[in-house]
Amino acid sequence: MTTTLDTPTPVRRPSRWRVLGWQLLGLALLLALWWLVTDVLRLYPPYVFPSPRAVGTEISYGLWGTGPQDGKLLAGIGNSLRRVLVGYAIAVLLGGVVGLLMGAWRPLRDTLGAYLTGIQSVPSIAFVPFAILFFGLNERAVLFVVILEGFIPVALAVSGALMNVPPALRIAGRTLGARGLDLTTGVLLPSAVPSILTGLRTAWSFAWRALVGAELLVSASASLGAQLEIGRNTANIALVIATILTIGVIGGVFDALLRVLETRVRRDYGLEVPQ
């Protein structure tokens, strides 16, 4: 009996320019629908659902306006970015060390890893009251929540990535005399870099969302969370939507940068074919 093996057909991914084109087309359609509902059909009053032009005006005032209340959106972006970058850097450092130890020592992974997985399921907003009572209504409370939300995904990603390294590499490292932490840092960690980068991207998403939630409740001065609170207190829904869009754009830009780095590393490791 003879068998025939079919040659697998390579999967062709759409080019990045084509994907970008479809994304821009979707954005244009969404804006057109928004304009149709608000400016043309006027299905809702402006104080309930403002038009794209009203939201754009709030963004322009917040970024480069000259009035006494203008420019606060730009200041909020600066302060929020500073807080999240500081918190994210600390979270990556702490999470990397803890994840490394969990990957090298199984009892720590079986105990601490289970606790971290449980804590990760708790929404970040639930930690804000604890942070306020412990640190007070100040920036340290915001940083605590950001670090906590970023630390756990990094620790679990590093630990999980080390566990998923092919056994052949582990055996080869031991054959060459590497043991314990030397085996982890010298053999397993370099092999786990692509998976760790995926965890770093997830940690960024967690930290960014935690930042906005904490700023909203702590009422941190000159922040994106404070802009949301100002919009709510003044019934300025255009400002609320403008701030939400700003949060989404900034989060998306940083996620895209991390995705580019992840793709570049995966190609260097031969895990992804260049398009």
GROMACS .gro file of C-alpha atoms in nm:
model
  275
    1MET     CA    1   0.000   0.000   0.000
    2THR     CA    2   0.132   0.336  -0.092
    3THR     CA    3   0.052   0.661   0.074
    4THR     CA    4   0.081   1.009  -0.065
    5LEU     CA    5   0.174   1.310   0.137
    6ASP     CA    6   0.015   1.636   0.036
    7THR     CA    7   0.246   1.932   0.034
    8PRO     CA    8   0.113   2.184   0.285
    9THR     CA    9   0.002   2.506   0.128
   10PRO     CA   10   0.168   2.807   0.289
   11VAL     CA   11  -0.075   3.042   0.454
   12ARG     CA   12  -0.065   3.382   0.286
   13ARG     CA   13  -0.126   3.667   0.522
   14PRO     CA   14  -0.256   3.999   0.391
   15SER     CA   15   0.011   4.265   0.362
   16ARG     CA   16   0.034   4.518   0.640
   17TRP     CA   17  -0.059   4.799   0.399
   18ARG     CA   18  -0.372   4.616   0.299
   19VAL     CA   19  -0.462   4.565   0.666
   20LEU     CA   20  -0.396   4.935   0.732
   21GLY     CA   21  -0.614   5.028   0.439
   22TRP     CA   22  -0.904   4.821   0.570
   23GLN     CA   23  -0.859   4.970   0.916
   24LEU     CA   24  -0.866   5.327   0.779
   25LEU     CA   25  -1.174   5.244   0.573
   26GLY     CA   26  -1.347   5.108   0.884
   27LEU     CA   27  -1.257   5.424   1.075
   28ALA     CA   28  -1.394   5.644   0.796
   29LEU     CA   29  -1.720   5.448   0.790
   30LEU     CA   30  -1.751   5.474   1.168
   31LEU     CA   31  -1.699   5.851   1.160
   32ALA     CA   32  -1.949   5.883   0.876
   33LEU     CA   33  -2.208   5.686   1.075
   34TRP     CA   34  -2.140   5.900   1.382
   35TRP     CA   35  -2.182   6.220   1.177
   36LEU     CA   36  -2.503   6.087   1.019
   37VAL     CA   37  -2.659   6.004   1.355
   38THR     CA   38  -2.565   6.331   1.527
   39ASP     CA   39  -2.539   6.612   1.269
   40VAL     CA   40  -2.780   6.490   0.999
   41LEU     CA   41  -3.051   6.281   1.164
   42ARG     CA   42  -3.009   6.441   1.511
   43LEU     CA   43  -3.136   6.130   1.685
   44TYR     CA   44  -2.999   6.247   2.020
   45PRO     CA   45  -2.954   6.595   2.173
   46PRO     CA   46  -2.592   6.721   2.172
   47TYR     CA   47  -2.562   6.695   2.551
   48VAL     CA   48  -2.638   6.321   2.527
   49PHE     CA   49  -2.448   6.224   2.212
   50PRO     CA   50  -2.224   6.503   2.072
   51SER     CA   51  -2.113   6.522   1.711
   52PRO     CA   52  -1.760   6.439   1.591
   53ARG     CA   53  -1.701   6.812   1.545
   54ALA     CA   54  -1.785   6.886   1.911
   55VAL     CA   55  -1.551   6.611   2.029
   56GLY     CA   56  -1.279   6.734   1.795
   57THR     CA   57  -1.321   7.085   1.937
   58GLU     CA   58  -1.270   6.951   2.292
   59ILE     CA   59  -0.957   6.769   2.179
   60SER     CA   60  -0.816   7.082   2.014
   61TYR     CA   61  -0.891   7.296   2.321
   62GLY     CA   62  -0.740   7.033   2.549
   63LEU     CA   63  -0.424   6.999   2.342
   64TRP     CA   64  -0.339   7.351   2.227
   65GLY     CA   65  -0.610   7.590   2.349
   66THR     CA   66  -0.515   7.924   2.501
   67GLY     CA   67  -0.797   7.973   2.753
   68PRO     CA   68  -0.755   7.935   3.129
   69GLN     CA   69  -0.906   7.586   3.123
   70ASP     CA   70  -0.744   7.480   2.796
   71GLY     CA   71  -0.440   7.264   2.754
   72LYS     CA   72  -0.537   7.037   3.044
   73LEU     CA   73  -0.572   6.733   2.821
   74LEU     CA   74  -0.212   6.772   2.709
   75ALA     CA   75  -0.096   6.810   3.069
   76GLY     CA   76  -0.303   6.507   3.166
   77ILE     CA   77  -0.143   6.300   2.888
   78GLY     CA   78   0.203   6.395   3.012
   79ASN     CA   79   0.135   6.312   3.376
   80SER     CA   80  -0.049   5.988   3.298
   81LEU     CA   81   0.228   5.871   3.065
   82ARG     CA   82   0.489   5.950   3.329
   83ARG     CA   83   0.300   5.750   3.591
   84VAL     CA   84   0.235   5.449   3.371
   85LEU     CA   85   0.589   5.435   3.235
   86VAL     CA   86   0.739   5.448   3.584
   87GLY     CA   87   0.494   5.189   3.715
   88TYR     CA   88   0.536   4.966   3.410
   89ALA     CA   89   0.916   4.975   3.436
   90ILE     CA   90   0.902   4.875   3.804
   91ALA     CA   91   0.646   4.605   3.727
   92VAL     CA   92   0.863   4.457   3.450
   93LEU     CA   93   1.168   4.456   3.677
   94LEU     CA   94   0.991   4.295   3.973
   95GLY     CA   95   0.788   4.059   3.758
   96GLY     CA   96   1.095   3.950   3.566
   97VAL     CA   97   1.285   3.863   3.883
   98VAL     CA   98   0.991   3.679   4.043
   99GLY     CA   99   0.912   3.497   3.719
  100LEU     CA  100   1.275   3.394   3.686
  101LEU     CA  101   1.275   3.252   4.039
  102MET     CA  102   0.947   3.070   3.979
  103GLY     CA  103   1.089   2.921   3.661
  104ALA     CA  104   1.400   2.800   3.840
  105TRP     CA  105   1.235   2.667   4.156
  106ARG     CA  106   0.926   2.449   4.116
  107PRO     CA  107   0.789   2.479   4.476
  108LEU     CA  108   0.779   2.857   4.437
  109ARG     CA  109   0.604   2.823   4.104
  110ASP     CA  110   0.343   2.584   4.244
  111THR     CA  111   0.260   2.809   4.539
  112LEU     CA  112   0.317   3.171   4.442
  113GLY     CA  113   0.211   3.108   4.083
  114ALA     CA  114  -0.131   2.985   4.198
  115TYR     CA  115  -0.177   3.291   4.420
  116LEU     CA  116  -0.078   3.529   4.142
  117THR     CA  117  -0.320   3.361   3.904
  118GLY     CA  118  -0.598   3.412   4.156
  119ILE     CA  119  -0.509   3.776   4.219
  120GLN     CA  120  -0.495   3.841   3.844
  121SER     CA  121  -0.863   3.754   3.818
  122VAL     CA  122  -0.951   4.044   4.053
  123PRO     CA  123  -1.036   4.363   3.857
  124SER     CA  124  -0.780   4.638   3.910
  125ILE     CA  125  -1.049   4.879   4.029
  126ALA     CA  126  -1.099   4.657   4.336
  127PHE     CA  127  -0.747   4.738   4.459
  128VAL     CA  128  -0.796   5.114   4.444
  129PRO     CA  129  -0.978   5.147   4.781
  130PHE     CA  130  -0.700   4.946   4.948
  131ALA     CA  131  -0.435   5.165   4.782
  132ILE     CA  132  -0.613   5.483   4.895
  133LEU     CA  133  -0.641   5.365   5.256
  134PHE     CA  134  -0.280   5.243   5.263
  135PHE     CA  135  -0.107   5.525   5.072
  136GLY     CA  136  -0.363   5.804   5.085
  137LEU     CA  137  -0.512   6.010   4.804
  138ASN     CA  138  -0.187   6.067   4.621
  139GLU     CA  139   0.024   5.948   4.332
  140ARG     CA  140   0.169   5.654   4.525
  141ALA     CA  141  -0.175   5.493   4.537
  142VAL     CA  142  -0.198   5.517   4.157
  143LEU     CA  143   0.151   5.374   4.112
  144PHE     CA  144   0.072   5.086   4.346
  145VAL     CA  145  -0.224   4.976   4.136
  146VAL     CA  146  -0.028   5.015   3.811
  147ILE     CA  147   0.267   4.814   3.942
  148LEU     CA  148   0.042   4.541   4.079
  149GLU     CA  149  -0.149   4.504   3.753
  150GLY     CA  150   0.168   4.501   3.545
  151PHE     CA  151   0.375   4.284   3.775
  152ILE     CA  152   0.153   3.974   3.774
  153PRO     CA  153   0.132   3.920   3.393
  154VAL     CA  154   0.509   3.963   3.362
  155ALA     CA  155   0.584   3.715   3.641
  156LEU     CA  156   0.344   3.455   3.503
  157ALA     CA  157   0.466   3.510   3.145
  158VAL     CA  158   0.832   3.468   3.237
  159SER     CA  159   0.761   3.159   3.447
  160GLY     CA  160   0.536   3.005   3.180
  161ALA     CA  161   0.780   3.084   2.900
  162LEU     CA  162   1.062   2.911   3.086
  163MET     CA  163   0.845   2.605   3.137
  164ASN     CA  164   0.760   2.587   2.765
  165VAL     CA  165   1.120   2.579   2.644
  166PRO     CA  166   1.177   2.259   2.440
  167PRO     CA  167   1.314   1.979   2.664
  168ALA     CA  168   1.602   1.920   2.422
  169LEU     CA  169   1.749   2.261   2.511
  170ARG     CA  170   1.715   2.188   2.881
  171ILE     CA  171   1.889   1.851   2.839
  172ALA     CA  172   2.162   2.008   2.627
  173GLY     CA  173   2.225   2.273   2.890
  174ARG     CA  174   2.252   2.018   3.167
  175THR     CA  175   2.483   1.806   2.955
  176LEU     CA  176   2.711   2.108   2.926
  177GLY     CA  177   2.710   2.149   3.303
  178ALA     CA  178   2.452   2.421   3.358
  179ARG     CA  179   2.241   2.383   3.670
  180GLY     CA  180   1.982   2.584   3.864
  181LEU     CA  181   1.985   2.956   3.801
  182ASP     CA  182   2.272   2.924   3.553
  183LEU     CA  183   2.060   2.689   3.342
  184THR     CA  184   1.768   2.931   3.365
  185THR     CA  185   1.955   3.250   3.277
  186GLY     CA  186   2.205   3.102   3.034
  187VAL     CA  187   1.994   2.855   2.837
  188LEU     CA  188   1.623   2.877   2.907
  189LEU     CA  189   1.577   3.254   2.932
  190PRO     CA  190   1.724   3.339   2.589
  191SER     CA  191   1.501   3.073   2.433
  192ALA     CA  192   1.192   3.211   2.607
  193VAL     CA  193   1.229   3.573   2.493
  194PRO     CA  194   0.951   3.562   2.225
  195SER     CA  195   0.694   3.432   2.473
  196ILE     CA  196   0.810   3.681   2.736
  197LEU     CA  197   0.754   3.970   2.495
  198THR     CA  198   0.394   3.857   2.453
  199GLY     CA  199   0.360   3.877   2.831
  200LEU     CA  200   0.510   4.226   2.833
  201ARG     CA  201   0.249   4.341   2.583
  202THR     CA  202  -0.028   4.197   2.798
  203ALA     CA  203   0.121   4.364   3.106
  204TRP     CA  204   0.120   4.700   2.929
  205SER     CA  205  -0.251   4.664   2.853
  206PHE     CA  206  -0.326   4.575   3.215
  207ALA     CA  207  -0.114   4.862   3.351
  208TRP     CA  208  -0.266   5.121   3.118
  209ARG     CA  209  -0.623   5.027   3.208
  210ALA     CA  210  -0.536   5.016   3.579
  211LEU     CA  211  -0.383   5.364   3.556
  212VAL     CA  212  -0.696   5.528   3.420
  213GLY     CA  213  -0.920   5.353   3.674
  214ALA     CA  214  -0.697   5.453   3.965
  215GLU     CA  215  -0.666   5.814   3.847
  216LEU     CA  216  -1.042   5.834   3.815
  217LEU     CA  217  -1.100   5.731   4.177
  218VAL     CA  218  -0.796   5.899   4.329
  219SER     CA  219  -0.872   6.219   4.135
  220ALA     CA  220  -0.506   6.268   4.053
  221SER     CA  221  -0.449   6.625   3.938
  222ALA     CA  222  -0.385   6.688   3.570
  223SER     CA  223  -0.441   6.336   3.446
  224LEU     CA  224  -0.656   6.153   3.195
  225GLY     CA  225  -0.862   6.010   3.480
  226ALA     CA  226  -0.914   6.363   3.616
  227GLN     CA  227  -1.032   6.476   3.271
  228LEU     CA  228  -1.298   6.206   3.278
  229GLU     CA  229  -1.404   6.319   3.624
  230ILE     CA  230  -1.419   6.686   3.515
  231GLY     CA  231  -1.631   6.590   3.217
  232ARG     CA  232  -1.871   6.396   3.439
  233ASN     CA  233  -1.900   6.675   3.699
  234THR     CA  234  -1.966   6.941   3.433
  235ALA     CA  235  -2.196   6.721   3.224
  236ASN     CA  236  -1.956   6.771   2.931
  237ILE     CA  237  -1.993   6.442   2.749
  238ALA     CA  238  -1.789   6.574   2.456
  239LEU     CA  239  -1.492   6.605   2.693
  240VAL     CA  240  -1.555   6.253   2.823
  241ILE     CA  241  -1.560   6.107   2.471
  242ALA     CA  242  -1.253   6.311   2.374
  243THR     CA  243  -1.064   6.174   2.674
  244ILE     CA  244  -1.177   5.817   2.602
  245LEU     CA  245  -1.055   5.849   2.243
  246THR     CA  246  -0.724   5.989   2.366
  247ILE     CA  247  -0.682   5.698   2.608
  248GLY     CA  248  -0.759   5.450   2.332
  249VAL     CA  249  -0.517   5.609   2.084
  250ILE     CA  250  -0.228   5.624   2.331
  251GLY     CA  251  -0.287   5.267   2.449
  252GLY     CA  252  -0.309   5.146   2.090
  253VAL     CA  253   0.010   5.323   1.986
  254PHE     CA  254   0.214   5.168   2.267
  255ASP     CA  255   0.061   4.827   2.201
  256ALA     CA  256   0.152   4.860   1.833
  257LEU     CA  257   0.513   4.950   1.922
  258LEU     CA  258   0.541   4.645   2.147
  259ARG     CA  259   0.380   4.431   1.874
  260VAL     CA  260   0.642   4.549   1.624
  261LEU     CA  261   0.919   4.456   1.869
  262GLU     CA  262   0.757   4.118   1.931
  263THR     CA  263   0.726   4.048   1.557
  264ARG     CA  264   1.088   4.148   1.497
  265VAL     CA  265   1.212   3.913   1.769
  266ARG     CA  266   0.992   3.627   1.647
  267ARG     CA  267   1.141   3.667   1.300
  268ASP     CA  268   1.492   3.666   1.441
  269TYR     CA  269   1.409   3.341   1.619
  270GLY     CA  270   1.265   3.191   1.300
  271LEU     CA  271   0.913   3.170   1.443
  272GLU     CA  272   0.755   3.395   1.181
  273VAL     CA  273   0.809   3.430   0.808
  274PRO     CA  274   0.863   3.786   0.679
  275GLN     CA  275   0.583   3.906   0.451
   0.00000   0.00000   0.00000
